[in-house]
Amino acid sequence: MDTVETLWADFKKPIANADDYVASLRGRGMNVFFMGERVAEPADHPVIRPSVNAMAETFRLASERPELGSVSSDIARQVVNRFLHVPVSPGELVAKHEMQRELGRRTGTCFQRCVGLDAIGTCHSVTFDIDAKNGTKYHERFLKFLRRAQAANVVIGGAMTDPKGDRSKAPHQQSDPDLFLRVVRRDDKGIYVSGAKMHQTGAVNSHWLIFMPTMRMTAADRDWSVVGAIRVDAPGLTYIIGRQTNDTRIVDGGAMDAGNAQFAGQESLIVFEDVFVPYDHVFMDGEWEYASSLVERFTTYHRSSYVCKTGLGDVLIGAAASAAEHNGVEAASHIKDKLVEMTHLNETIYSSCMAAAHQSKPVASGAYLNDEMLSNVAKHNVTRFPFEIARLAQDIAGGLIVTMPSEKDLQNNEVGPLIRKFLQGRDGVEVTDRMRILRLIENMTIGRNAVGYLTESLHGAGSPQAQRIQIARGMKIEDKKARARKLAGISQSAK
Amino acid sequence: MDTVETLWADFKKPIANADDYVASLRGRGMNVFFMGERVAEPADHPVIRPSVNAMAETFRLASERPELGSVSSDIARQVVNRFLHVPVSPGELVAKHEMQRELGRRTGTCFQRCVGLDAIGTCHSVTFDIDAKNGTKYHERFLKFLRRAQAANVVIGGAMTDPKGDRSKAPHQQSDPDLFLRVVRRDDKGIYVSGAKMHQTGAVNSHWLIFMPTMRMTAADRDWSVVGAIRVDAPGLTYIIGRQTNDTRIVDGGAMDAGNAQFAGQESLIVFEDVFVPYDHVFMDGEWEYASSLVERFTTYHRSSYVCKTGLGDVLIGAAASAAEHNGVEAASHIKDKLVEMTHLNETIYSSCMAAAHQSKPVASGAYLNDEMLSNVAKHNVTRFPFEIARLAQDIAGGLIVTMPSEKDLQNNEVGPLIRKFLQGRDGVEVTDRMRILRLIENMTIGRNAVGYLTESLHGAGSPQAQRIQIARGMKIEDKKARARKLAGISQSAK
Amino acid sequence: MDTVETLWADFKKPIANADDYVASLRGRGMNVFFMGERVAEPADHPVIRPSVNAMAETFRLASERPELGSVSSDIARQVVNRFLHVPVSPGELVAKHEMQRELGRRTGTCFQRCVGLDAIGTCHSVTFDIDAKNGTKYHERFLKFLRRAQAANVVIGGAMTDPKGDRSKAPHQQSDPDLFLRVVRRDDKGIYVSGAKMHQTGAVNSHWLIFMPTMRMTAADRDWSVVGAIRVDAPGLTYIIGRQTNDTRIVDGGAMDAGNAQFAGQESLIVFEDVFVPYDHVFMDGEWEYASSLVERFTTYHRSSYVCKTGLGDVLIGAAASAAEHNGVEAASHIKDKLVEMTHLNETIYSSCMAAAHQSKPVASGAYLNDEMLSNVAKHNVTRFPFEIARLAQDIAGGLIVTMPSEKDLQNNEVGPLIRKFLQGRDGVEVTDRMRILRLIENMTIGRNAVGYLTESLHGAGSPQAQRIQIARGMKIEDKKARARKLAGISQSAK
Amino acid sequence: MDTVETLWADFKKPIANADDYVASLRGRGMNVFFMGERVAEPADHPVIRPSVNAMAETFRLASERPELGSVSSDIARQVVNRFLHVPVSPGELVAKHEMQRELGRRTGTCFQRCVGLDAIGTCHSVTFDIDAKNGTKYHERFLKFLRRAQAANVVIGGAMTDPKGDRSKAPHQQSDPDLFLRVVRRDDKGIYVSGAKMHQTGAVNSHWLIFMPTMRMTAADRDWSVVGAIRVDAPGLTYIIGRQTNDTRIVDGGAMDAGNAQFAGQESLIVFEDVFVPYDHVFMDGEWEYASSLVERFTTYHRSSYVCKTGLGDVLIGAAASAAEHNGVEAASHIKDKLVEMTHLNETIYSSCMAAAHQSKPVASGAYLNDEMLSNVAKHNVTRFPFEIARLAQDIAGGLIVTMPSEKDLQNNEVGPLIRKFLQGRDGVEVTDRMRILRLIENMTIGRNAVGYLTESLHGAGSPQAQRIQIARGMKIEDKKARARKLAGISQSAK
């Protein structure tokens, strides 16, 4: 069993840049499975690698544009990667969202680091609150952990979504208690947890994971009310990477067929079997009353983090405009009108997220939290508008995005020349450039990165109905009714 | 002909509060017409009075909530009504928008002061720019004018929309040169202008008017490129107040039939016939090159000012919730879902406006201007969402909003008791309270204040297509295309 | 107390045409109230008359286009007005819908005769079913009644919507039993009914009324399970005509301000106090089990009857196109695009209604009933698309629709010439023509006929949620699930 | 060079059923390429086979439900497969659409036979019209061809979409004349054509192809104005099958990963190099004036044929309902509401298509053609609603549809049991059944059959803008304007 020191021993030398980051993922001997096979070195697996590249951009940005990708931290008393920082002002949340949009633009996909970032912000304040009430030492532990992570410049992932089993039952009522992650035993060094977390974004590309409860708990769910940090290569962890639409294109068709050969997202099912967590890395242990505020704060942060999708929107709008140009129709009024509509929807999302950052408020720990109503409104728009933007992109692109031959056909001596002859668009446009743009639109609307741009936009940080419940809670309906009654001329005592 | 001093002589004593304001409107002997008749004292005309009341709320708010309704001005070196202030920080634009929402909530209609406010902001920076280029003295003149207005605490209206005639022609090309407001002659004291301004919000309820060009001008349109300030009771002005849906309800049916008996908006056609403007009140005179930036800055300010409609939305959501309660269906899932949807749309508008304020930037004069893209996006949402909110309010309210008997029927001995018997909703709800809420919903969705909530939301500060043109200009499509090409794997030299 | 013969004595001479119809409405001495006053002769009341005119068009159409407005009836063995005919083939339902659209086009409003028409169709089959089960004679009575009505060529209205009181309670549970219309006593001649019906379309303009239960009944609601026919001038009836937006414009502003001076709709609250119905005119009397099928059949007919709104849509599209022409912008691509969108939505409604007619099926009596699913789908589209069509019409029209001076201003010597000068649009367009078209758009989108085009489209024949419930019932979800399971490769025994 | 007799020699024995059909596809030695490799026997290629299965269902339906899948033909004087029949009554078009919906339900994908069917209907009337004008013999030739095809019970595909090159240029203006299919030479036996057709649905699964011009032609485009029928295995033809999202899943992941393992669509690029067509199979040869009516008739037929997507909608609604059930949330009001919305949208599409069939009219040849306006409206709804239905299906299904492990993981001894443990839904639901339904939803919304359900719904039978142009043409705007003017009170001579 490892001590905390041992656990951090491998991270003495901080990760310096993107390449360094990729190197840091090798040789960890993790239990990773994809399509029924154990993957010895995920970072070198052709299907997984694009997700590593996307994560690596968070390091590249910090190098190339430090004002955006990094920030000075009072905790570490040094400049740290912004993904390891707890925002302590509206301006820092604003900068965070600008960074997220820019990374969306650079990768055209999910760069997978926001869950961990938002988990950090959440733990900062929740541990503070528990300690203030109970006199525990969670906050100090957490700060120590975070300071180490900042110094080492590692990637912290967040793990939240339990399998849940029968959704009408609480954790302790499930026939299988493992359907929510829980403490199975404890000793003087730490606790041992079992269970699973689903849909985990970029877990395999991380160094550490913070696990948290997924919903409000009751007193009987004490063992399930647990927060802690573990190394992703801790004994007892198994990762099963989910299939994504067109994930194997990069292998079977080549870079062109992939659409966006360099970047992709990653989700996995993580199974925990008796995983040890030393007490120094335990940040909640039975304080079930705090599970609901933990979840609310996390989702408030995370729903605004979906501003990243406006970066993907930028790429898709640009791709659609390029496709129109290749077809020679960029001046048609209906084409221009569709590009404007796409932009309008994209910027509406952006505005909601940014307003939620600008109007953030501090919580007791000093961390700033996005405005809750606006954050829910922002995410709710994300569950709608990208679908319409994608439809408009396909409208502009034309049917060829789903009937186009493979790059391998292009390489074939017999049919390659025929494709070059007949897929010619306007003069001066390379056939392969035309095809590449169409493949990118396919990738983002019905291909691998549509997973992140569409389906994840629906369900990440909570499905649409979850936002509606929060909006209902925050809508101050009694005040609104009083205003209406007054203007209607109803005496104020009446209901 | 009046000197500037004479013109300001009536405003020696600053307006102290809402009542004072209403009193200040009397005895001015303006040429005001409504429904074919000259209106001697508009503030006492029953159909016009609700619009005076709405304007008066801008004074009441300054008294009741000075932190929202007033602000310290560097120009006047005193606290002034926020409607007379040029915003010099993002925070001041944020506060302005909060004030606008609150006034929307208080009145449920257009309180008519934002055009003047946004005209002030615009003139501040445009006069500065002209002077910087040409060495003129417009900015100094404007500051002097504004300082006087702030000291007197008067209402300044803005007048922008010319009749335009044949829209395919420039001002100087029109068969009738008066179709755009213009300088018809000048002497050593000042200029004389003729023409008209349409759709002028609250003009009759103002003390001063700033007139401005409505669109970009050409060198041949020098005489039409004019900005100035006049008293609303200046000789040569005629006001024809437009009809609004259900405007005479307050007269023919009574307070209940009116729906919102206290508050309404006001628009008029203002005709200018040889109206004198002393040079001290002329802020542009022939500098046609600045007309387009004047228009763009004004619309950038003014499109975000439509945040006021979220205040109206608050009232309408509250009214719909009350109607549901009166019908005993407030717990039905489809009712709750509709209230959430209304709120979501309303807060989306709010978020766009607020983001445009938070992300404002200073221009050369030091004034802060809302973010242009976000302001256009905000207004574009205003051209859509209130219509859906209104539809949902009617859905919740039920058909009775358009089939309900008059208050006069209620007062009739024969049918009054029948109405009370049969319009009874859930136990404990007063029939008249139920009717009042339904009349308010009628008022805001198909009645007098639907003018402001719906049609004005479409066309005020520019019709939908105007925003689309601005969005197209600001969408940075070349950058977006470059991002797409890069991710698609197209070499950067290719187009 | 009147015998059936006496009741029909006034209708010996059939109504020959539209003028004859209007004449037939006079001298009936009905208890009609509007705005707190008894209306001696409704057909001559300036606010009510436009609704009489709209109804009269159903007679004019029968004269001018007999193939559309009339039909050969097997019941009367003569050609009858189509509004008095029970459809016995899909083709007759198709013709009915074409007639409804044409009348919508001719009047731009609700012509008020469809409720009665759909009541006739419903009673035909429900009386047949009751008799078949119980050996009663309702069907024969009904046919005799209908034959007389056809011969006399009278207008039959339908009365369905009870006040309902507390919506969570059945009729017999209400604290006031009159909140649903009911039999209060009976003698050997007939029954006596009391209660009220709300939102009654065109009742005052009718000759007879068929009253029906508004929802499913239980065994304890026997007294409320009653259907019968009465003369609209029967003793014990009181009519309170509801206020409509801008109803008094025709009086206070004149024909131009009215927008559509000739035509309007009409709704009233009808109060029944001990109203006698001879047994020959009673078509259901206690058979509560049939109330639900009566309601379902009526709504199935009536939801498709909302095809009339596509006629109003035609007018509004035409008005918007005219307004664009007057402004000189009819060739702008965004204008054309909006007209196409309006047409697309309008024709989508039409297609759903027509499909519901073409796919009608016979019920036991031989009457044809629209396809239930499609009829609900059609009406559900009517609750949405007219609102968007209206928004687009306002978008094209411009803000002038809500800021325009009154016709009375135009007649004023001082301001009339100013209005003519400044409201001039493109050359060659009469200012008054421009104003008239804008007033028509105001009338249909935020004025008197918006009542019928918008709010009635939401709530008439059942509010949106009512259609959703019916769609849920008819959606054959088990069959759909079985199809999905099969394609997913799930063995057929699995669920 | 083959004579017509030789060409038909292989089809002596009519295809009897689905199995027979599959067998008929083998041994044809066609030039088919997929992913850079020649495919010797497409019907046995695992990626292509699902598209063969879908086509085979058109034969199975004719066997199982002959009233739907077949029809008595006056041309062949026998019962024929309905896909080989020219509709001669509204009822036959109605039956055709019911058949298309049913095949959509059975396959969950594009069954690929409608282009050919609609080409047959189009050629029937266009050849008739040309002959009537010019005294040619195209119609007789066409009937002879069709009679043979009916007797042989073969599959006829349609080929319409040319590559088009620079879209601003006519065929004869292109730098490469092959960018539109054209006659390159002729001899006394027939003509020789070169060029290409894109996006060809099911071409490889057909026996014969009818090629047609893709747009209106000019007098200079005589050589490009050609219609003819060829065997799909004619010398000079090359097929390059396009990639579809997730096409290789069936190979790399297995049946479960495929989502719908049995059925899929198919599109290919067909290259024609000097392909011989005997005169008996030439149905237009230079009559460029008829190209536009050919295109209009074809699209009028084909846009209504998109009713098939309502069959796919049925499957997707069923799948979403099943997923909700598996998650134990089928009773939640928001889930039920989403299923209702999906159904409402699906049935709206259905109603537009059916109305277009019921209101079909005969053309000169006796063939019935769908109502043009309604057919365009129907297709335009198809370009929108399936996207919203898909979004709602994903909403109900949950994020697992894009993060789920492969079937191969399930088969792995280590991780298989973990997946079974943690993907357990409500009690009594097999984990694999739950996964299968989710894979089906993935398949239809972001997987292989999303190609047909979404992108093809946008672009098949013409992209959205093509429908808008047709709607603009058919909207009878002058009549609408006249109606508006009349109601507005404008004298009829005015414009």
Tab-separated table of C-alpha atoms in Angstrom, chain C residues 65-174:
chain	number	residue	atom	x	y	z
C	65	ARG	CA	-70.177	28.941	-55.753
C	66	PRO	CA	-72.846	26.305	-55.097
C	67	GLU	CA	-70.444	23.442	-55.825
C	68	LEU	CA	-68.438	24.548	-52.806
C	69	GLY	CA	-71.033	26.080	-50.504
C	70	SER	CA	-73.827	23.565	-50.926
C	71	VAL	CA	-74.312	19.844	-51.409
C	72	SER	CA	-77.017	17.357	-52.159
C	73	SER	CA	-78.323	15.776	-48.986
C	74	ASP	CA	-79.860	12.326	-48.720
C	75	ILE	CA	-81.590	13.423	-45.577
C	76	ALA	CA	-83.457	16.377	-47.001
C	77	ARG	CA	-83.422	14.916	-50.504
C	78	GLN	CA	-82.451	18.348	-51.793
C	79	VAL	CA	-79.472	20.594	-52.196
C	80	VAL	CA	-78.622	22.145	-48.834
C	81	ASN	CA	-76.069	24.549	-47.515
C	82	ARG	CA	-72.930	22.521	-46.802
C	83	PHE	CA	-72.942	23.795	-43.243
C	84	LEU	CA	-76.124	21.776	-42.669
C	85	HIS	CA	-74.807	18.558	-44.145
C	86	VAL	CA	-73.510	15.348	-42.555
C	87	PRO	CA	-70.511	14.237	-44.648
C	88	VAL	CA	-70.933	10.712	-45.981
C	89	SER	CA	-67.724	10.327	-47.971
C	90	PRO	CA	-64.103	11.472	-47.831
C	91	GLY	CA	-64.815	13.678	-50.804
C	92	GLU	CA	-67.456	15.561	-48.855
C	93	LEU	CA	-65.060	16.203	-46.007
C	94	VAL	CA	-62.501	17.377	-48.533
C	95	ALA	CA	-65.036	19.752	-50.057
C	96	LYS	CA	-65.980	20.967	-46.592
C	97	HIS	CA	-62.360	21.861	-45.871
C	98	GLU	CA	-61.960	23.625	-49.196
C	99	MET	CA	-65.078	25.621	-48.373
C	100	GLN	CA	-63.661	26.516	-44.982
C	101	ARG	CA	-60.373	27.714	-46.457
C	102	GLU	CA	-62.213	29.779	-49.065
C	103	LEU	CA	-64.385	31.416	-46.404
C	104	GLY	CA	-61.259	32.182	-44.411
C	105	ARG	CA	-59.857	33.865	-47.498
C	106	ARG	CA	-63.026	35.818	-48.102
C	107	THR	CA	-63.458	37.097	-44.568
C	108	GLY	CA	-60.010	37.066	-42.967
C	109	THR	CA	-61.706	36.003	-39.757
C	110	CYS	CA	-63.812	33.337	-38.049
C	111	PHE	CA	-67.112	32.902	-39.896
C	112	GLN	CA	-68.499	31.048	-36.878
C	113	ARG	CA	-70.446	28.239	-38.464
C	114	CYS	CA	-68.112	25.273	-38.027
C	115	VAL	CA	-69.030	24.415	-34.459
C	116	GLY	CA	-72.638	23.883	-35.481
C	117	LEU	CA	-71.616	21.943	-38.543
C	118	ASP	CA	-69.395	19.636	-36.532
C	119	ALA	CA	-72.093	19.277	-33.857
C	120	ILE	CA	-74.464	18.032	-36.561
C	121	GLY	CA	-72.003	15.437	-37.788
C	122	THR	CA	-71.338	14.289	-34.242
C	123	CYS	CA	-74.988	13.995	-33.229
C	124	HIS	CA	-75.757	12.019	-36.346
C	125	SER	CA	-73.526	9.159	-35.319
C	126	VAL	CA	-73.790	9.325	-31.553
C	127	THR	CA	-77.608	9.216	-31.598
C	128	PHE	CA	-77.330	6.267	-33.962
C	129	ASP	CA	-75.036	4.427	-31.568
C	130	ILE	CA	-77.190	5.076	-28.512
C	131	ASP	CA	-80.297	3.852	-30.305
C	132	ALA	CA	-78.495	0.761	-31.552
C	133	LYS	CA	-77.598	-0.119	-27.999
C	134	ASN	CA	-80.653	1.056	-26.110
C	135	GLY	CA	-83.485	1.002	-28.614
C	136	THR	CA	-84.114	4.717	-28.083
C	137	LYS	CA	-85.332	7.039	-30.840
C	138	TYR	CA	-82.765	9.803	-30.703
C	139	HIS	CA	-81.490	9.289	-34.222
C	140	GLU	CA	-84.915	9.595	-35.786
C	141	ARG	CA	-85.593	12.737	-33.757
C	142	PHE	CA	-82.284	14.156	-34.817
C	143	LEU	CA	-82.874	13.444	-38.495
C	144	LYS	CA	-86.271	15.100	-38.299
C	145	PHE	CA	-84.739	18.143	-36.656
C	146	LEU	CA	-81.976	18.309	-39.222
C	147	ARG	CA	-84.391	17.907	-42.123
C	148	ARG	CA	-86.345	20.890	-40.866
C	149	ALA	CA	-83.212	22.949	-40.421
C	150	GLN	CA	-82.030	22.048	-43.924
C	151	ALA	CA	-85.393	22.968	-45.414
C	152	ALA	CA	-85.444	26.281	-43.560
C	153	ASN	CA	-81.769	26.905	-44.381
C	154	VAL	CA	-81.119	28.205	-40.881
C	155	VAL	CA	-77.896	28.587	-38.971
C	156	ILE	CA	-77.276	25.999	-36.264
C	157	GLY	CA	-74.710	26.871	-33.656
C	158	GLY	CA	-72.997	24.442	-31.343
C	159	ALA	CA	-72.552	24.991	-27.616
C	160	MET	CA	-70.074	22.854	-25.797
C	161	THR	CA	-67.736	24.533	-23.333
C	162	ASP	CA	-69.070	24.602	-19.777
C	163	PRO	CA	-67.581	26.979	-17.184
C	164	LYS	CA	-66.183	23.910	-15.325
C	165	GLY	CA	-65.429	25.705	-12.027
C	166	ASP	CA	-62.918	23.618	-10.118
C	167	ARG	CA	-61.291	21.569	-12.813
C	168	SER	CA	-60.330	18.774	-10.470
C	169	LYS	CA	-63.991	17.928	-9.823
C	170	ALA	CA	-66.689	16.154	-11.845
C	171	PRO	CA	-69.959	17.985	-12.600
C	172	HIS	CA	-71.847	16.393	-9.739
C	173	GLN	CA	-69.035	17.290	-7.322
C	174	GLN	CA	-69.023	21.025	-8.004
